[in-house]
Amino acid sequence: MSDLSMLRAVLFAAELFAGSSLIVVLARLLATRRSASARHMAWSAAFGALLLLPLPMAALPGAFEIALPAPPQAPVAQVVAVSDIVADAAPVPQPAPGFVLDAATIAYGALGLWLAGVIVIAARGVASFGALWFLRRTSAAHPFEAAELDGLPPARPYELRIAKGRHGPITWGVLRPVILLPRASLFWPSERLEAVLRHELAHVRRHDSLTQTMSLAACALYWPNPLVWLARAAQRREAEMAADDAVLADGMMPSDYAGALLEVAAEVGKNRLPAAMALFMAAPPALSERVQAILSPSQMRKGVTAMDILKTAAIALLTTGALVAARPSLAQDAPPAPVAAETPDTAPAPPVPPVPPVPDVAPIPNVAPAPAAAPRMVVMHDRSYRIVRKTHDSHGNHVSVITVDDPKMVEAEMARVRPEIERAMAQVKTNEVVIRRIKLEQPRIDAEVQRAMAQARAALAQVDDAKVRAKIDEALARAQKRLDAEQARLAHEQADIDKGVKVGDGDVVIENDDDMDNDTDTDKDDPK
């Protein structure tokens, strides 16, 4: 992760934290001195804005940019030869491996911690769904007659079931809600049963299960912000109080309803339920506050209208847009173009002194260059063969040694290279004849050269100019050195011919790995 990407990630996290806090504070301001339905709607709109906030923040730029300086650029070094770098480079000590706590490590650690929290909360929601599914699977259809359910307020399709134990009354489900009553509800008075069903049907009509799911998702996304958790607790409390107001608005006496609520809480309130995704009528945390609100004569019990919903949704959208537009974004200046370091001018090469002319000497007959020696072929029969490549032989030439595991392949390779070997041996014999002729003519050539040099020295003795005499002596010395070098070369070539066949560059030798270390001493082996 680059420094700019890390800073952007940190800024994005800070913007989400600040934006979620501002949204919760605004919802708290809207949820004062109003009915429970209006307060619940404000909290639900806040959670909708929290879920919507990361999308425009990630896709749209902010209203203004914070320019960061360009990263420093290292100067471009002068280009030198690779051989010079290898020759002059010193071994660089490598740092010992270990844990380094830098900014990138902290950023990755924070990201991993946030993801772990999201996974834990999501697992809690999945476990709650599984527990509710198990409750429904183990429950039974209600045995109430239609006359006992007459007079209930209309609601969208729902499913009424009876638990085998003391679980309930609870409501869950977004698409097809489920109302689960405890087994003791089969023996309840009709007034208590009616109060409980009216309360649960109020949750169904208000789609409170959907808003509870939204709040849990927002808590998973913003779990490090404690204000979001407080907002979820307030939303659950307002959902129960709004359902209580709906029951009282239908005409039930507050005292009768408060008594029924307390009786249900006393009967099943101690039983733990998977309430992360469900609405429990007799939840103990806000029970006393709900009873006070039920019995309060000044409590506003008015529900919300479609216009109230539109106004609250507009406020949530405007707030989200304002937060997205007002946030800053990071930008970094482009780095300047790198300028190569100027290379110093190289000093001019010193002038080459003129070479003095060489006096005329007797011409040396041209000798044809010796052809390349025939490749040496060594064949060793054995059961184990492998491919080997060597670098140099005893004369300093490159040699490729190839061994194969099939004798037939060896014979085929020998048949292929045998004409080349015979032609090379014929050239060697021709070179031997030429060298013998040179040896026969060498005394005569030496005598003529000595006679010419003696004549030159005699002519030099008659010259009085010292400078001219010095130049002639120098030219004669160079001629003598050339003659000695030529004689040494001829003697070396003759020694090579006498010693054996020379192996040239790129020759192929087929041998066995048992005699691999002695292949340079097998010049006398028969190539066949």
Coordinates of C-alpha atoms in Angstrom, one line a residue:
M1 CA 0.0 0.0 0.0
S2 CA 1.4 3.4 -1.0
D3 CA 1.5 6.3 1.4
L4 CA -1.2 8.2 -0.6
S5 CA -3.6 5.1 -0.6
M6 CA -3.0 4.6 3.1
L7 CA -3.8 8.3 3.9
R8 CA -7.0 8.1 1.8
A9 CA -8.1 5.0 3.6
V10 CA -7.6 6.6 7.0
L11 CA -9.4 9.7 5.8
F12 CA -12.3 7.7 4.5
A13 CA -12.6 5.9 7.8
A14 CA -12.5 9.2 9.7
E15 CA -15.2 10.6 7.4
L16 CA -17.5 7.7 8.0
F17 CA -17.0 7.9 11.7
A18 CA -17.7 11.6 11.8
G19 CA -20.6 11.4 9.3
S20 CA -22.3 8.6 11.3
S21 CA -21.9 10.6 14.5
L22 CA -23.5 13.7 12.9
I23 CA -26.4 11.6 11.5
V24 CA -27.1 10.0 14.9
V25 CA -27.0 13.5 16.6
L26 CA -29.4 14.9 14.0
A27 CA -31.8 12.0 14.5
R28 CA -31.7 12.5 18.3
L29 CA -32.7 16.2 17.8
L30 CA -35.6 15.1 15.5
A31 CA -36.8 12.5 18.1
T32 CA -37.6 15.0 20.9
R33 CA -41.1 16.0 22.1
R34 CA -42.9 14.0 19.5
S35 CA -44.9 10.8 19.4
A36 CA -43.2 7.4 19.7
S37 CA -44.1 6.6 16.0
A38 CA -42.4 9.8 14.9
R39 CA -39.3 9.1 17.0
H40 CA -39.1 5.6 15.6
M41 CA -39.3 6.9 12.1
A42 CA -36.5 9.4 12.8
W43 CA -34.2 6.6 14.0
S44 CA -35.1 4.4 11.1
A45 CA -34.3 7.2 8.6
A46 CA -31.0 7.7 10.4
F47 CA -30.1 4.0 9.9
G48 CA -31.1 4.2 6.3
A49 CA -28.8 7.2 5.8
L50 CA -25.9 5.3 7.6
L51 CA -26.2 2.4 5.2
L52 CA -26.3 4.8 2.2
L53 CA -23.4 7.0 3.3
P54 CA -20.4 4.8 2.2
L55 CA -21.5 4.5 -1.4
P56 CA -21.4 8.2 -2.5
M57 CA -18.4 8.8 -0.3
A58 CA -16.5 6.1 -2.2
A59 CA -17.7 7.1 -5.7
L60 CA -17.8 10.9 -5.6
P61 CA -15.0 13.4 -4.8
G62 CA -15.3 15.9 -2.0
A63 CA -16.0 19.6 -2.3
F64 CA -12.4 20.6 -1.8
E65 CA -9.1 18.9 -2.1
I66 CA -6.1 18.8 0.3
A67 CA -3.0 19.0 -1.8
L68 CA -0.1 16.9 -0.6
P69 CA 3.5 17.6 -1.7
A70 CA 4.9 15.3 -4.3
P71 CA 7.1 12.5 -3.1
P72 CA 10.8 13.2 -3.3
Q73 CA 12.5 11.8 -6.3
A74 CA 16.0 10.3 -6.2
P75 CA 18.4 11.8 -8.8
V76 CA 19.1 9.7 -11.8
A77 CA 22.6 8.3 -11.4
Q78 CA 25.1 8.3 -14.2
V79 CA 24.9 5.2 -16.3
V80 CA 28.0 3.1 -15.9
A81 CA 29.0 -0.3 -17.2
V82 CA 27.6 -3.4 -15.6
S83 CA 31.1 -4.8 -15.2
D84 CA 32.2 -1.7 -13.3
I85 CA 29.2 -2.0 -11.0
V86 CA 30.0 -5.6 -10.3
A87 CA 33.7 -5.0 -9.8
D88 CA 33.2 -2.0 -7.5
A89 CA 30.1 -3.1 -5.6
A90 CA 30.6 -4.2 -2.0
P91 CA 28.3 -6.7 -0.4
V92 CA 25.4 -4.9 1.2
P93 CA 24.5 -6.3 4.7
Q94 CA 20.9 -7.5 4.8
P95 CA 18.8 -6.5 7.8
A96 CA 17.7 -9.3 10.1
P97 CA 14.1 -10.4 9.6
G98 CA 11.7 -9.2 12.2
F99 CA 8.5 -7.4 12.9
V100 CA 8.4 -3.7 11.9
L101 CA 5.7 -1.5 13.3
D102 CA 5.2 1.2 10.7
A103 CA 2.2 3.2 9.4
A104 CA 1.2 0.5 6.8
T105 CA 1.3 -2.2 9.5
I106 CA -1.0 -0.1 11.7
A107 CA -3.4 0.5 8.9
Y108 CA -3.6 -3.2 8.0
G109 CA -4.1 -4.1 11.6
A110 CA -6.9 -1.6 12.0
L111 CA -8.6 -2.9 8.8
G112 CA -8.3 -6.5 10.1
L113 CA -9.8 -5.5 13.4
W114 CA -12.7 -3.8 11.7
L115 CA -13.4 -6.8 9.5
A116 CA -13.3 -9.1 12.5
G117 CA -16.0 -7.0 14.2
V118 CA -18.2 -7.0 11.1
I119 CA -17.9 -10.8 10.9
V120 CA -18.8 -11.3 14.6
I121 CA -21.9 -9.1 14.4
A122 CA -22.9 -10.7 11.1
A123 CA -22.5 -14.1 12.7
R124 CA -24.7 -13.0 15.6
G125 CA -27.4 -12.1 13.1
V126 CA -27.1 -15.4 11.3
A127 CA -27.4 -17.2 14.6
S128 CA -30.5 -15.2 15.5
F129 CA -32.1 -16.2 12.2
G130 CA -31.2 -19.8 12.8
A131 CA -32.7 -19.8 16.3
L132 CA -36.0 -18.2 15.0
W133 CA -36.2 -20.7 12.2
F134 CA -35.8 -23.5 14.8
L135 CA -38.6 -21.9 17.0
R136 CA -40.9 -21.8 14.0
R137 CA -40.0 -25.4 13.0
T138 CA -40.8 -26.7 16.5
S139 CA -44.0 -24.7 17.0
A140 CA -47.5 -25.6 16.0
A141 CA -50.4 -23.8 14.2
H142 CA -52.7 -21.9 16.5
P143 CA -55.9 -23.6 17.6
F144 CA -57.9 -20.5 18.2
E145 CA -61.3 -20.2 16.6
A146 CA -62.2 -17.4 14.2
A147 CA -64.6 -15.9 16.8
E148 CA -61.7 -15.4 19.2
L149 CA -59.8 -13.4 16.6
D150 CA -62.6 -11.2 15.4
G151 CA -62.2 -7.4 16.0
L152 CA -58.5 -7.4 15.4
P153 CA -57.1 -4.5 13.2
P154 CA -56.4 -5.5 9.6
A155 CA -52.8 -6.3 8.7
R156 CA -50.9 -7.8 5.8
P157 CA -50.7 -11.7 5.6
Y158 CA -49.0 -13.1 8.7
E159 CA -48.6 -16.5 10.4
L160 CA -49.8 -17.1 14.0
R161 CA -48.1 -20.1 15.8
I162 CA -47.9 -21.5 19.3
A163 CA -44.5 -22.4 20.8
K164 CA -44.0 -25.6 22.7
G165 CA -42.4 -23.7 25.6
R166 CA -42.5 -20.3 27.2
H167 CA -41.0 -18.4 24.2
G168 CA -43.0 -15.4 23.2
P169 CA -44.8 -13.3 22.4
I170 CA -42.4 -12.3 19.6
T171 CA -42.7 -11.2 16.0
W172 CA -40.1 -11.5 13.1
G173 CA -40.0 -11.7 9.4
V174 CA -39.9 -9.2 6.6
L175 CA -41.7 -10.8 3.7
R176 CA -44.0 -13.1 5.6
P177 CA -44.1 -12.1 9.3
V178 CA -44.5 -14.7 12.0
I179 CA -46.2 -14.1 15.4
L180 CA -45.2 -16.7 18.0
L181 CA -47.1 -17.0 21.3
P182 CA -46.1 -19.0 24.3
R183 CA -47.9 -22.3 25.1
A184 CA -49.5 -20.6 28.1
S185 CA -51.5 -18.3 25.7
L186 CA -53.9 -21.2 25.2
F187 CA -55.2 -20.5 28.7
W188 CA -55.1 -16.7 28.7
P189 CA -58.2 -14.6 29.1
S190 CA -59.6 -13.2 25.9
E191 CA -58.7 -9.6 27.0
R192 CA -55.0 -10.5 27.5
L193 CA -54.9 -12.5 24.2
E194 CA -56.5 -9.5 22.4
A195 CA -54.0 -7.0 23.8
V196 CA -51.1 -9.2 22.9
L197 CA -52.3 -9.8 19.3
R198 CA -53.1 -6.1 18.8
H199 CA -49.5 -5.3 19.9
E200 CA -47.9 -7.8 17.6
L201 CA -50.1 -6.9 14.6
A202 CA -49.0 -3.2 15.1
H203 CA -45.4 -4.4 14.5
V204 CA -46.5 -6.2 11.4
R205 CA -48.3 -3.1 10.0
R206 CA -45.4 -0.8 10.7
H207 CA -42.7 -3.1 9.2
D208 CA -40.7 -3.0 12.3
S209 CA -38.8 -6.2 11.4
L210 CA -37.4 -4.5 8.4
T211 CA -36.2 -1.5 10.4
Q212 CA -34.6 -3.8 13.0
T213 CA -32.7 -5.6 10.2
M214 CA -31.4 -2.2 8.9
S215 CA -30.2 -1.2 12.3
L216 CA -28.3 -4.4 12.8
A217 CA -26.6 -4.0 9.4
A218 CA -25.6 -0.4 10.3
C219 CA -24.2 -1.6 13.7
A220 CA -22.1 -4.2 11.9
L221 CA -20.7 -1.5 9.5
Y222 CA -20.1 1.2 12.2
W223 CA -19.5 -1.1 15.2
P224 CA -16.6 1.0 16.6
N225 CA -18.9 4.0 17.0
P226 CA -20.8 3.7 20.3
L227 CA -23.4 6.3 19.2
V228 CA -24.7 3.9 16.6
W229 CA -25.3 1.2 19.3
L230 CA -27.2 3.7 21.5
A231 CA -29.3 4.7 18.5
R232 CA -30.2 1.0 17.9
A233 CA -31.3 0.6 21.5
A234 CA -33.4 3.8 21.2
Q235 CA -35.0 2.5 18.0
R236 CA -36.0 -0.8 19.6
R237 CA -37.5 1.0 22.6
E238 CA -39.5 3.4 20.3
A239 CA -40.7 0.5 18.2
E240 CA -42.3 -1.1 21.3
M241 CA -43.7 2.2 22.6
A242 CA -45.2 2.9 19.1
A243 CA -46.9 -0.5 19.1
D244 CA -48.3 0.3 22.6
D245 CA -49.7 3.6 21.3
A246 CA -51.3 1.8 18.4
V247 CA -53.1 -0.6 20.8
L248 CA -54.3 2.3 23.0
A249 CA -55.4 4.2 19.9
D250 CA -57.7 1.3 19.0
G251 CA -59.7 1.9 22.1
M252 CA -58.2 -0.3 24.8
M253 CA -58.1 1.1 28.3
P254 CA -54.5 2.1 29.4
S255 CA -54.9 0.4 32.8
D256 CA -56.1 -2.9 31.2
Y257 CA -53.3 -2.9 28.7
A258 CA -50.7 -2.0 31.3
G259 CA -52.0 -4.9 33.5
A260 CA -51.9 -7.3 30.6
L261 CA -48.3 -6.2 29.7
L262 CA -47.1 -6.8 33.3
E263 CA -48.8 -10.2 33.5
V264 CA -47.1 -11.3 30.3
A265 CA -43.7 -10.0 31.5
A266 CA -44.1 -11.8 34.8
E267 CA -45.0 -15.1 33.1
V268 CA -42.4 -15.3 30.3
G269 CA -40.1 -12.3 30.9
K270 CA -37.2 -14.4 32.4
N271 CA -36.9 -16.6 29.4
R272 CA -34.0 -15.6 27.1
L273 CA -34.8 -15.2 23.4
P274 CA -32.8 -14.6 20.3
A275 CA -33.9 -11.0 20.2
A276 CA -31.2 -9.7 17.7
M277 CA -33.7 -9.9 14.8
A278 CA -37.0 -10.2 16.7
L279 CA -39.4 -7.9 18.6
F280 CA -40.2 -9.1 22.1
M281 CA -43.3 -7.6 23.6
A282 CA -42.3 -8.1 27.3
A283 CA -38.6 -7.1 26.9
P284 CA -37.5 -6.1 30.4
P285 CA -35.0 -3.2 29.7
A286 CA -37.7 -0.6 28.9
L287 CA -40.6 -2.1 30.6
S288 CA -41.0 0.4 33.4
E289 CA -40.7 3.3 30.9
R290 CA -43.3 1.8 28.7
V291 CA -45.8 1.3 31.6
Q292 CA -45.3 5.0 32.6
A293 CA -45.9 6.1 29.0
I294 CA -49.0 3.9 28.8
L295 CA -50.5 5.4 31.9
S296 CA -49.5 9.0 31.2
P297 CA -52.5 11.0 30.1
S298 CA -50.4 13.6 28.3
Q299 CA -48.5 11.2 26.1
M300 CA -48.9 11.8 22.3
R301 CA -50.1 8.7 20.6
K302 CA -50.6 10.0 17.1
G303 CA -49.1 7.8 14.3
V304 CA -47.2 9.0 11.2
T305 CA -48.7 9.9 7.9
A306 CA -47.3 9.5 4.4
M307 CA -46.3 13.1 4.3
D308 CA -44.3 12.6 7.5
I309 CA -42.5 9.7 6.0
L310 CA -41.6 11.8 2.8
K311 CA -40.3 14.7 4.9
T312 CA -38.1 12.4 7.0
A313 CA -36.8 10.6 4.0
A314 CA -36.0 14.0 2.3
I315 CA -34.2 15.2 5.4
A316 CA -32.1 12.0 5.5
L317 CA -31.2 12.3 1.8
L318 CA -30.3 16.0 2.2
T319 CA -28.1 15.2 5.2
T320 CA -26.3 12.4 3.4
G321 CA -25.7 14.6 0.3
A322 CA -24.4 17.5 2.5
L323 CA -22.0 15.2 4.3
V324 CA -20.7 13.8 1.0
A325 CA -20.3 17.3 -0.6
A326 CA -18.7 18.9 2.5
R327 CA -16.0 16.3 3.0
P328 CA -12.4 16.8 1.9
S329 CA -10.4 14.6 -0.5
L330 CA -6.7 14.1 -0.9
A331 CA -4.7 14.8 -4.0
Q332 CA -1.0 14.7 -4.6
D333 CA 1.1 16.9 -6.9
A334 CA 2.7 15.2 -9.8
P335 CA 6.4 14.5 -9.3
P336 CA 8.8 16.6 -11.4
A337 CA 10.5 14.9 -14.3
P338 CA 13.8 13.3 -13.3
V339 CA 16.9 15.1 -14.6
A340 CA 19.8 12.9 -15.4
A341 CA 23.1 13.9 -13.8
E342 CA 25.5 15.5 -16.2
T343 CA 28.4 13.3 -17.1
P344 CA 31.8 14.9 -17.2
D345 CA 33.5 15.3 -20.5
T346 CA 36.1 12.6 -21.2
A347 CA 39.6 13.8 -21.7
P348 CA 40.8 13.5 -25.3
A349 CA 43.1 10.6 -26.0
P350 CA 46.7 11.4 -26.4
P351 CA 48.0 11.5 -30.0
V352 CA 49.6 8.3 -31.3
P353 CA 53.2 8.8 -32.2
P354 CA 54.1 8.1 -35.8
V355 CA 55.5 4.7 -36.6
P356 CA 58.9 4.9 -38.3
P357 CA 59.2 3.2 -41.7
V358 CA 60.5 -0.3 -41.7
P359 CA 63.4 -0.9 -44.1
D360 CA 62.9 -3.4 -47.0
V361 CA 63.9 -6.9 -46.2
A362 CA 63.8 -10.1 -48.1
P363 CA 60.2 -11.2 -48.5
I364 CA 59.1 -14.3 -46.6
P365 CA 57.1 -16.8 -48.6
N366 CA 53.4 -17.0 -47.7
V367 CA 52.5 -20.0 -45.7
A368 CA 48.9 -21.3 -45.8
P369 CA 47.3 -21.2 -42.3
A370 CA 47.0 -24.5 -40.7
P371 CA 43.4 -25.8 -40.8
A372 CA 41.5 -26.6 -37.7
A373 CA 42.5 -29.9 -36.1
A374 CA 40.2 -32.8 -36.5
P375 CA 37.9 -33.3 -33.5
R376 CA 38.8 -36.0 -31.1
M377 CA 36.3 -38.8 -30.8
V378 CA 36.5 -41.0 -27.7
V379 CA 33.9 -43.8 -27.4
M380 CA 33.7 -45.8 -24.1
H381 CA 31.1 -48.6 -23.9
D382 CA 29.3 -48.7 -20.6
R383 CA 25.7 -49.1 -19.3
S384 CA 25.5 -45.7 -17.7
Y385 CA 25.6 -42.6 -19.9
R386 CA 24.7 -39.0 -19.2
I387 CA 25.0 -35.6 -20.8
V388 CA 28.0 -33.5 -19.6
R389 CA 29.3 -30.1 -20.8
K390 CA 32.9 -29.0 -20.2
T391 CA 34.3 -25.5 -20.6
H392 CA 38.0 -25.9 -21.6
D393 CA 40.4 -28.6 -22.5
S394 CA 44.2 -28.7 -21.9
H395 CA 44.8 -26.2 -24.7
G396 CA 42.3 -23.7 -23.4
N397 CA 39.6 -24.5 -26.0
H398 CA 35.9 -25.0 -25.4
V399 CA 34.8 -28.6 -25.5
S400 CA 31.2 -29.9 -25.4
V401 CA 31.2 -33.5 -24.0
I402 CA 27.9 -35.4 -24.8
T403 CA 27.2 -38.9 -23.6
V404 CA 24.1 -40.8 -24.5
D405 CA 22.5 -43.9 -23.1
D406 CA 22.1 -45.8 -26.4
P407 CA 25.1 -47.5 -28.2
K408 CA 23.2 -47.3 -31.5
M409 CA 23.1 -43.6 -31.1
V410 CA 26.8 -43.5 -30.5
E411 CA 27.5 -45.6 -33.7
A412 CA 25.2 -43.3 -35.7
E413 CA 26.9 -40.2 -34.4
M414 CA 30.3 -41.7 -35.3
A415 CA 29.2 -42.6 -38.8
R416 CA 28.0 -39.0 -39.2
V417 CA 31.2 -37.4 -38.1
R418 CA 33.7 -39.9 -39.7
P419 CA 33.9 -38.1 -43.0
E420 CA 34.7 -34.9 -41.2
I421 CA 37.5 -36.7 -39.2
E422 CA 39.0 -38.2 -42.4
R423 CA 39.0 -34.8 -44.2
A424 CA 40.6 -33.2 -41.1
M425 CA 43.3 -35.8 -41.0
A426 CA 44.0 -35.3 -44.7
Q427 CA 44.5 -31.6 -44.1
V428 CA 46.8 -32.3 -41.2
K429 CA 49.0 -34.4 -43.5
T430 CA 49.0 -31.7 -46.1
N431 CA 50.2 -29.2 -43.4
E432 CA 52.9 -31.5 -42.4
V433 CA 54.3 -31.6 -46.0
V434 CA 54.2 -27.8 -46.1
I435 CA 56.0 -27.5 -42.8
R436 CA 58.7 -29.9 -44.0
R437 CA 59.3 -27.8 -47.1
I438 CA 59.6 -24.7 -44.9
K439 CA 62.2 -26.5 -42.8
L440 CA 64.2 -27.4 -45.9
E441 CA 64.1 -23.8 -47.2
Q442 CA 64.7 -22.2 -43.8
P443 CA 68.6 -22.4 -43.9
R444 CA 68.7 -20.7 -47.3
I445 CA 66.2 -18.0 -46.1
D446 CA 68.2 -17.4 -43.0
A447 CA 71.5 -17.1 -45.0
E448 CA 69.9 -14.5 -47.4
V449 CA 68.5 -12.5 -44.4
Q450 CA 71.9 -12.5 -42.7
R451 CA 73.7 -11.5 -45.9
A452 CA 71.2 -8.6 -46.4
M453 CA 71.6 -7.5 -42.8
A454 CA 75.4 -7.6 -43.1
Q455 CA 75.2 -5.5 -46.3
A456 CA 73.0 -3.0 -44.4
R457 CA 75.4 -2.8 -41.5
A458 CA 78.3 -2.3 -44.0
A459 CA 76.4 0.5 -45.6
L460 CA 75.6 1.9 -42.2
A461 CA 79.3 2.0 -41.3
Q462 CA 79.9 4.4 -44.2
V463 CA 77.2 6.8 -43.1
D464 CA 78.5 9.7 -40.8
D465 CA 75.0 10.9 -39.7
A466 CA 74.4 9.6 -36.2
K467 CA 70.6 10.1 -36.4
V468 CA 70.3 8.1 -39.6
R469 CA 72.5 5.3 -38.1
A470 CA 70.2 5.1 -35.0
K471 CA 67.0 4.8 -37.1
I472 CA 68.5 2.0 -39.2
D473 CA 69.7 0.1 -36.1
E474 CA 66.2 0.4 -34.7
A475 CA 64.6 -0.9 -37.9
L476 CA 67.1 -3.8 -38.1
A477 CA 66.2 -4.7 -34.4
R478 CA 62.5 -4.8 -35.2
A479 CA 63.1 -7.0 -38.3
Q480 CA 65.2 -9.4 -36.2
K481 CA 62.4 -9.6 -33.6
R482 CA 59.8 -10.4 -36.3
L483 CA 62.0 -13.1 -37.7
D484 CA 62.5 -14.7 -34.2
A485 CA 58.7 -14.6 -33.5
E486 CA 57.9 -16.2 -36.9
Q487 CA 60.4 -19.0 -36.2
A488 CA 59.0 -19.5 -32.7
R489 CA 55.4 -19.8 -34.2
L490 CA 56.5 -22.4 -36.7
A491 CA 58.3 -24.4 -34.1
H492 CA 55.2 -24.3 -31.9
E493 CA 53.0 -25.5 -34.7
Q494 CA 55.4 -28.3 -35.4
A495 CA 55.4 -29.3 -31.8
D496 CA 51.6 -29.5 -31.8
I497 CA 51.7 -31.7 -34.9
D498 CA 54.2 -33.9 -33.3
K499 CA 52.3 -34.2 -30.1
G500 CA 48.9 -35.1 -31.7
V501 CA 45.7 -33.7 -33.0
K502 CA 44.6 -30.4 -31.4
V503 CA 41.0 -30.0 -30.3
G504 CA 39.3 -26.7 -31.5
D505 CA 36.4 -24.6 -30.2
G506 CA 33.0 -26.2 -30.3
D507 CA 34.3 -29.8 -30.8
V508 CA 32.0 -32.6 -29.7
V509 CA 33.4 -35.5 -27.7
I510 CA 31.3 -38.5 -26.8
E511 CA 32.6 -40.3 -23.7
N512 CA 31.5 -42.3 -20.7
D513 CA 31.2 -40.8 -17.2
D514 CA 33.6 -43.5 -15.8
D515 CA 36.6 -42.0 -17.5
M516 CA 35.3 -38.4 -17.3
D517 CA 38.3 -37.1 -15.4
N518 CA 40.8 -38.6 -17.8
D519 CA 39.4 -37.5 -21.1
T520 CA 42.1 -35.0 -21.8
D521 CA 44.8 -37.7 -21.8
T522 CA 43.2 -40.0 -24.3
D523 CA 44.6 -38.4 -27.5
K524 CA 46.1 -41.7 -28.5
D525 CA 42.8 -43.6 -28.4
D526 CA 41.5 -45.0 -31.6
P527 CA 38.6 -42.8 -32.9
K528 CA 36.9 -45.9 -34.2

